Structures are given as C-alpha cells and as structure tokens.
Coordinates of N, CA and C in Angstrom, one line a residue:
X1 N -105.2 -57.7 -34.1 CA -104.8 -56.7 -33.2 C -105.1 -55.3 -33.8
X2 N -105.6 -54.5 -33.1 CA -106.3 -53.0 -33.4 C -105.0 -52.2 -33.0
X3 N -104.3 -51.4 -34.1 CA -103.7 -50.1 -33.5 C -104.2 -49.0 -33.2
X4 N -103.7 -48.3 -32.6 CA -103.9 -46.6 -32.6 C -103.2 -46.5 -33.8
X5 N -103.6 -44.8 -33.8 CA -103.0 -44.0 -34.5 C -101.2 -44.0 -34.7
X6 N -100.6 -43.9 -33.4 CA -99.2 -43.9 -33.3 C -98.8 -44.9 -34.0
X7 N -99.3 -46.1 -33.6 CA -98.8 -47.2 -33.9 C -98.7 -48.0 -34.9
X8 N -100.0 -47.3 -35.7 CA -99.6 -47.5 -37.5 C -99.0 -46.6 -37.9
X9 N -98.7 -45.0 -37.6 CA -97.7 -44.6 -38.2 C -96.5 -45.5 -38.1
X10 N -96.0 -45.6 -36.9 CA -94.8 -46.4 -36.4 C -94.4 -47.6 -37.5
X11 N -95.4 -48.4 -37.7 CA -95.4 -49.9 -38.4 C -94.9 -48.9 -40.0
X12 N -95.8 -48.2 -40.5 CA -95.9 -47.8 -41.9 C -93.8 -47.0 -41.4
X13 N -93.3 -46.6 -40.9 CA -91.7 -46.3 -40.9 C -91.1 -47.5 -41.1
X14 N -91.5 -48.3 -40.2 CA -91.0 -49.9 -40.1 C -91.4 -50.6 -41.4
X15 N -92.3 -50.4 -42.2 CA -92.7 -50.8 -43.4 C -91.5 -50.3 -44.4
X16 N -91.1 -48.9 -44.4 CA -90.4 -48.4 -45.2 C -89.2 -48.5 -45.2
X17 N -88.5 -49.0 -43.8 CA -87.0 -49.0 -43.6 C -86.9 -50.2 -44.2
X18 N -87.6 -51.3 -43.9 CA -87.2 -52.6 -44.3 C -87.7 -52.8 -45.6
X19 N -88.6 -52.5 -46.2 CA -88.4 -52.2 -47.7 C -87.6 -52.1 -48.2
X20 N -87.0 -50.6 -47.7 CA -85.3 -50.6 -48.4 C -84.0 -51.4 -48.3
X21 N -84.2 -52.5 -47.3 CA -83.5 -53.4 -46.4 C -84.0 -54.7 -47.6
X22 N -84.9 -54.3 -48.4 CA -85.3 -55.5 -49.0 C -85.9 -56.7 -48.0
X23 N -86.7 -56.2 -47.1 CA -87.3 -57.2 -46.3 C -88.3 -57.0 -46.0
X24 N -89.4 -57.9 -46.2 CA -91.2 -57.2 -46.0 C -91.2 -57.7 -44.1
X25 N -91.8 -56.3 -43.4 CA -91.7 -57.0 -41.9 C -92.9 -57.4 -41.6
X26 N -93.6 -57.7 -42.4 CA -94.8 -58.1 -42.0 C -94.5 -59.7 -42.0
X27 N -93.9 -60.0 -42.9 CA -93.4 -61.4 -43.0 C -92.5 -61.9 -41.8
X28 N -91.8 -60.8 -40.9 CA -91.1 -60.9 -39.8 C -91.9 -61.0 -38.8
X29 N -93.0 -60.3 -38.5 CA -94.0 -60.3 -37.4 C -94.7 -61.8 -37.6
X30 N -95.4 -62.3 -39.0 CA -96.3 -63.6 -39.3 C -95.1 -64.0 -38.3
X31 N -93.6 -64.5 -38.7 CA -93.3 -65.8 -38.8 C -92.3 -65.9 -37.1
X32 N -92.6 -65.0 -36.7 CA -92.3 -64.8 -35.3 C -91.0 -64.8 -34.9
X33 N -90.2 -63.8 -36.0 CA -89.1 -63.2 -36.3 C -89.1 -61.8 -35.0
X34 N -89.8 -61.1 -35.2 CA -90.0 -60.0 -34.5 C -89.9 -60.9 -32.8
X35 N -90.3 -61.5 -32.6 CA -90.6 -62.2 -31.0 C -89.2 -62.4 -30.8
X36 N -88.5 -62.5 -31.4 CA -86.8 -62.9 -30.9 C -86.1 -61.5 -30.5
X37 N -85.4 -61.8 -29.7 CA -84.6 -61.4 -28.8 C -83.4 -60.2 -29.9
X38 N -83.5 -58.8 -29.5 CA -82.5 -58.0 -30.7 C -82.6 -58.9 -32.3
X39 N -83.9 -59.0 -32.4 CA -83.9 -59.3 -34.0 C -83.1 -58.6 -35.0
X40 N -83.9 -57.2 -34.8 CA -83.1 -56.4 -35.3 C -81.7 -55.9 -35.5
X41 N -81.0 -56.7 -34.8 CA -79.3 -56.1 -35.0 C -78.9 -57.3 -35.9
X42 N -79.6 -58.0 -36.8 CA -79.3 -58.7 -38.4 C -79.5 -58.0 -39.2
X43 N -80.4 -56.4 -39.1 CA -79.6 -55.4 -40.4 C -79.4 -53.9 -39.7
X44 N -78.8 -53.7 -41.0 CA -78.2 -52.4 -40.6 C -78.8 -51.6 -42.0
X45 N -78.7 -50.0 -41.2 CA -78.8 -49.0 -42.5 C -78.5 -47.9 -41.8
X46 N -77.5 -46.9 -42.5 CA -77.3 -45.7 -42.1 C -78.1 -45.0 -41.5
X47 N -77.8 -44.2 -40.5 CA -78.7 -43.4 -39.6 C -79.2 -42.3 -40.3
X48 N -78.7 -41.6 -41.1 CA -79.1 -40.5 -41.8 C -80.1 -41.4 -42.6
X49 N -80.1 -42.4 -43.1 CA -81.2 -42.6 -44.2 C -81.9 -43.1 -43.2
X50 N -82.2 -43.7 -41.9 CA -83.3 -43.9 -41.2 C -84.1 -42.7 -41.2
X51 N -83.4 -42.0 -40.7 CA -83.9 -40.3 -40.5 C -84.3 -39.7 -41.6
X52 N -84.3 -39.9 -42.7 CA -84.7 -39.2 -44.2 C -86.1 -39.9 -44.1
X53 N -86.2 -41.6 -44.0 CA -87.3 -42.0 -44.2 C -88.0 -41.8 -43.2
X54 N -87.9 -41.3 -41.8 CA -88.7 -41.2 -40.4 C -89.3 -40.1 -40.9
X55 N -88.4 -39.1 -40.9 CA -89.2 -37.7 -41.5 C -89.8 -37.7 -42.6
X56 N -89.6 -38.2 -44.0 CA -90.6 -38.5 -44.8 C -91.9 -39.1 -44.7
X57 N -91.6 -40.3 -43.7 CA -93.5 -41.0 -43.5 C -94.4 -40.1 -42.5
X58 N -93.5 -39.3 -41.2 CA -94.4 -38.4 -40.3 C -94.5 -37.1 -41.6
X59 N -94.0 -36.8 -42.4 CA -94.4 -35.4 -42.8 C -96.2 -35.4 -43.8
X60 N -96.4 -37.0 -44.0 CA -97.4 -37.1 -44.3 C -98.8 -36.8 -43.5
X61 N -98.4 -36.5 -42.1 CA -99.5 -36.7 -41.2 C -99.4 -35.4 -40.8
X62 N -100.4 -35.1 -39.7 CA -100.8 -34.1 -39.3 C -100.0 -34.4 -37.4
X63 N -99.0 -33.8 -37.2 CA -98.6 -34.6 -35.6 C -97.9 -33.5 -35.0
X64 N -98.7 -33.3 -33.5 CA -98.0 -32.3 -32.7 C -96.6 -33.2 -32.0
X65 N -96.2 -32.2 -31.3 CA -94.8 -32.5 -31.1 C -94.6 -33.6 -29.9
X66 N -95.7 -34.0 -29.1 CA -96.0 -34.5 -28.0 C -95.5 -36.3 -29.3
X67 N -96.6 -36.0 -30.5 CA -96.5 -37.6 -30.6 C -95.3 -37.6 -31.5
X68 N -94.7 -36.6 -32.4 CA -93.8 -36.7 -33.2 C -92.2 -37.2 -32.1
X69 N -92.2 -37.2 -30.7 CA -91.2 -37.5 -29.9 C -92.0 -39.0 -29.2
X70 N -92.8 -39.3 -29.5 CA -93.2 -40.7 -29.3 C -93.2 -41.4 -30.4
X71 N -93.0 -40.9 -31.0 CA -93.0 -41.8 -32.4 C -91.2 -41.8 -32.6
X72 N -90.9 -40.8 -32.4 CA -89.2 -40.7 -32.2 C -88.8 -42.0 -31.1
X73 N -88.9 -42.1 -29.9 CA -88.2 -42.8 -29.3 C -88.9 -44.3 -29.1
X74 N -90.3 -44.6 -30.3 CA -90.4 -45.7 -29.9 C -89.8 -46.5 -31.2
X75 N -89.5 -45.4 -32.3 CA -88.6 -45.8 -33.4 C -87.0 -46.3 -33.0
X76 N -86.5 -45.3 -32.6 CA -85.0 -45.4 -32.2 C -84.8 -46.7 -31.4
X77 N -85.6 -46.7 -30.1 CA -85.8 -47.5 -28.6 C -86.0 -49.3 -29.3
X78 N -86.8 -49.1 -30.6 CA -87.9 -50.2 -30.7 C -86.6 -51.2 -31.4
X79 N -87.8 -51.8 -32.6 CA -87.2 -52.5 -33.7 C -86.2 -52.3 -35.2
X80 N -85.7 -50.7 -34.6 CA -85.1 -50.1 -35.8 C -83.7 -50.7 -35.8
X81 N -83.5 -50.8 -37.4 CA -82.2 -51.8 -37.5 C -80.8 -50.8 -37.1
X82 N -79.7 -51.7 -36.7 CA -78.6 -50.8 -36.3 C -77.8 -50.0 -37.5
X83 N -77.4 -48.6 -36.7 CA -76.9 -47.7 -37.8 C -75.5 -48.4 -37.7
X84 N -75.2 -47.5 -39.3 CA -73.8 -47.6 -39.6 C -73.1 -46.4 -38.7

C-alpha cells in the first residue's frame, strides 16, 4: 500500500506514541490488531504527552495549516490511544 505524504507523517506519530507505549504498531497492523473494533482503547497515555510527541514529529516537516489540522483530527479522530 502507497501513502501520501499525510499519511506517513500520520503513521511516523503513530510510530512514536506507541514506542513509548512500548508497542511496535507495525506489528499491530501485520497481525490485524489494528482491523479490530476501538483497538486502541487497550492503551492509554496522557494527552499532554500525545501532544508533545504530535508536535514534535510535525515540527520536522514543512506543513501549512490546511494539513497540520488534518493531520490533527485524523490523529485525535483515528487510532490514538485514550488519554488519561
């Protein structure tokens, strides 16, 4: 499967949250973990440290505001794990 641009940023956030979650999601997507139903509400991590790492992986990029709010609500909306 080919991403766009958004959508490897997106993955590379999702790469970093669950890093720190101690969980590779790539290993969640192979094993068709991700295909289940609110997967994501099996972890949690403070909302401020989602937000540290969201803003840390977009500050690497070059992103107008149009995609930095797509990349916001498909983080929040998507597979991000539930805040404390």
């Amino acid at each position: 499967m080919k991403l766009n641009r958004i959508e490897k940023i997106l993955l590379e956030v999702y790469e970093e949250v669950y890093k720190k979650l101690g969980v590779n999601i790539h290993e969640l997507i192979e094993n068709g973990t991700t295909q289940k139903e609110n997967w994501f509400m099996d972890y949690t991590m403070p909302h401020s440290e989602q937000e540290e790492i969201f803003e840390k992986v977009l500050s690497k990029y070059k992103l107008n505001e149009r995609e930095k709010r797509a990349l916001s609500i498909n983080y929040w909306l998507g597979g991000s794990p539930k805040s404390e």
